[in-house]
PDB file of C-alpha atoms in Angstrom:
ATOM      1  CA  MET Z   1      33.536  11.976 -21.832  1.00  0.00           C
ATOM      2  CA  SER Z   2      31.606  13.179 -18.525  1.00  0.00           C
ATOM      3  CA  PRO Z   3      29.946  10.587 -16.392  1.00  0.00           C
ATOM      4  CA  LYS Z   4      26.616  11.861 -16.912  1.00  0.00           C
ATOM      5  CA  ASP Z   5      27.143  10.906 -20.438  1.00  0.00           C
ATOM      6  CA  VAL Z   6      27.810   7.296 -19.975  1.00  0.00           C
ATOM      7  CA  SER Z   7      24.415   5.466 -20.366  1.00  0.00           C
ATOM      8  CA  SER Z   8      23.883   1.991 -17.899  1.00  0.00           C
ATOM      9  CA  GLY Z   9      22.736   0.315 -20.947  1.00  0.00           C
ATOM     10  CA  THR Z  10      19.706  -0.999 -19.002  1.00  0.00           C
ATOM     11  CA  ALA Z  11      16.357  -0.162 -20.714  1.00  0.00           C
ATOM     12  CA  ARG Z  12      14.135   1.349 -17.969  1.00  0.00           C
ATOM     13  CA  ALA Z  13      10.444   2.244 -18.540  1.00  0.00           C
ATOM     14  CA  LYS Z  14       9.963   5.878 -18.908  1.00  0.00           C
ATOM     15  CA  GLY Z  15       6.787   8.035 -18.145  1.00  0.00           C
ATOM     16  CA  TRP Z  16       4.418   7.728 -15.160  1.00  0.00           C
ATOM     17  CA  LEU Z  17       3.379   4.137 -16.372  1.00  0.00           C
ATOM     18  CA  THR Z  18       6.091   1.680 -15.124  1.00  0.00           C
ATOM     19  CA  PRO Z  19       5.876  -1.807 -14.597  1.00  0.00           C
ATOM     20  CA  GLY Z  20       6.127  -1.227 -11.000  1.00  0.00           C
ATOM     21  CA  ARG Z  21       3.653   1.034 -10.776  1.00  0.00           C
ATOM     22  CA  VAL Z  22       1.207  -1.716 -12.605  1.00  0.00           C
ATOM     23  CA  VAL Z  23       1.827  -4.340 -10.137  1.00  0.00           C
ATOM     24  CA  VAL Z  24       0.956  -1.834  -7.008  1.00  0.00           C
ATOM     25  CA  GLY Z  25      -1.894  -0.444  -8.885  1.00  0.00           C
ATOM     26  CA  VAL Z  26      -3.291  -4.413  -9.440  1.00  0.00           C
ATOM     27  CA  LEU Z  27      -2.365  -5.116  -5.904  1.00  0.00           C
ATOM     28  CA  VAL Z  28      -4.699  -2.262  -4.232  1.00  0.00           C
ATOM     29  CA  VAL Z  29      -7.542  -3.249  -6.585  1.00  0.00           C
ATOM     30  CA  LEU Z  30      -7.117  -7.194  -5.098  1.00  0.00           C
ATOM     31  CA  VAL Z  31      -7.093  -5.373  -1.642  1.00  0.00           C
ATOM     32  CA  ILE Z  32     -10.122  -3.368  -2.585  1.00  0.00           C
ATOM     33  CA  VAL Z  33     -11.921  -5.951  -3.593  1.00  0.00           C
ATOM     34  CA  PHE Z  34     -11.141  -8.095  -0.725  1.00  0.00           C
ATOM     35  CA  ILE Z  35     -12.124  -5.347   1.608  1.00  0.00           C
ATOM     36  CA  CYS Z  36     -15.701  -5.245  -0.116  1.00  0.00           C
ATOM     37  CA  VAL Z  37     -16.286  -9.209   0.071  1.00  0.00           C
ATOM     38  CA  ASN Z  38     -15.948  -9.075   3.667  1.00  0.00           C
ATOM     39  CA  THR Z  39     -18.328  -7.262   5.352  1.00  0.00           C
ATOM     40  CA  ASN Z  40     -19.662  -9.758   8.589  1.00  0.00           C
ATOM     41  CA  LYS Z  41     -19.116  -8.350  11.760  1.00  0.00           C
ATOM     42  CA  VAL Z  42     -16.348  -9.281  13.701  1.00  0.00           C
ATOM     43  CA  THR Z  43     -14.878  -8.726  17.374  1.00  0.00           C
ATOM     44  CA  ILE Z  44     -11.454  -8.042  17.356  1.00  0.00           C
ATOM     45  CA  ARG Z  45      -8.889  -7.581  20.952  1.00  0.00           C
ATOM     46  CA  VAL Z  46      -7.413  -4.086  20.954  1.00  0.00           C
ATOM     47  CA  LEU Z  47      -5.143  -4.502  23.882  1.00  0.00           C
ATOM     48  CA  ILE Z  48      -7.448  -4.732  26.532  1.00  0.00           C
ATOM     49  CA  PRO Z  49     -10.268  -4.003  25.449  1.00  0.00           C
ATOM     50  CA  GLU Z  50     -13.183  -5.891  22.391  1.00  0.00           C
ATOM     51  CA  VAL Z  51     -14.280  -3.777  19.846  1.00  0.00           C
ATOM     52  CA  THR Z  52     -17.118  -5.105  17.194  1.00  0.00           C
ATOM     53  CA  MET Z  53     -16.840  -3.675  14.117  1.00  0.00           C
ATOM     54  CA  PRO Z  54     -17.541  -4.357  10.366  1.00  0.00           C
ATOM     55  CA  LEU Z  55     -14.618  -6.496   9.014  1.00  0.00           C
ATOM     56  CA  TRP Z  56     -14.109  -4.514   6.001  1.00  0.00           C
ATOM     57  CA  PHE Z  57     -13.940  -1.626   8.552  1.00  0.00           C
ATOM     58  CA  ALA Z  58     -10.890  -3.399  10.011  1.00  0.00           C
ATOM     59  CA  LEU Z  59      -8.946  -4.591   7.051  1.00  0.00           C
ATOM     60  CA  LEU Z  60      -9.347  -0.598   5.068  1.00  0.00           C
ATOM     61  CA  ALA Z  61      -8.132   0.646   8.482  1.00  0.00           C
ATOM     62  CA  MET Z  62      -5.212  -2.180   8.434  1.00  0.00           C
ATOM     63  CA  PHE Z  63      -4.536  -1.102   4.707  1.00  0.00           C
ATOM     64  CA  LEU Z  64      -4.398   2.247   5.063  1.00  0.00           C
ATOM     65  CA  ILE Z  65      -2.351   1.905   8.444  1.00  0.00           C
ATOM     66  CA  GLY Z  66       0.131  -0.175   5.955  1.00  0.00           C
ATOM     67  CA  LEU Z  67       0.438   2.488   2.948  1.00  0.00           C
ATOM     68  CA  GLY Z  68       1.451   5.133   5.404  1.00  0.00           C
ATOM     69  CA  CYS Z  69       4.059   2.915   6.899  1.00  0.00           C
ATOM     70  CA  GLY Z  70       5.423   1.880   3.517  1.00  0.00           C
ATOM     71  CA  GLY Z  71       4.856   5.419   2.075  1.00  0.00           C
ATOM     72  CA  TYR Z  72       7.377   6.409   5.024  1.00  0.00           C
ATOM     73  CA  LEU Z  73       9.655   4.072   5.191  1.00  0.00           C
ATOM     74  CA  PHE Z  74      10.235   4.079   1.255  1.00  0.00           C
ATOM     75  CA  ARG Z  75      10.037   7.604   0.645  1.00  0.00           C
ATOM     76  CA  ARG Z  76      12.277   9.271  -1.649  1.00  0.00           C
ATOM     77  CA  ARG Z  77      14.308  11.866  -0.630  1.00  0.00           C
ATOM     78  CA  GLY Z  78      15.655  14.744  -2.066  1.00  0.00           C
ATOM     79  CA  LYS Z  79      19.504  15.893  -2.170  1.00  0.00           C
TER      80      LYS Z  79
END
């Protein structure tokens, strides 16, 4: 019996709809709702200058930056 034939005995979800992806999808929807309901203008200090912009734009920018950083750090590397 080769090592490839041995199963670990753990049941994993197969296909594209896994529990982890469902949780991430729900979190993304909650973030989008949170961004949409915060539409006031805010003043943000970016190092030295102060920038006035809608809060939803600042939240969306931070979400996209976090998404990019997370994707870069946790991407799967092919062997």
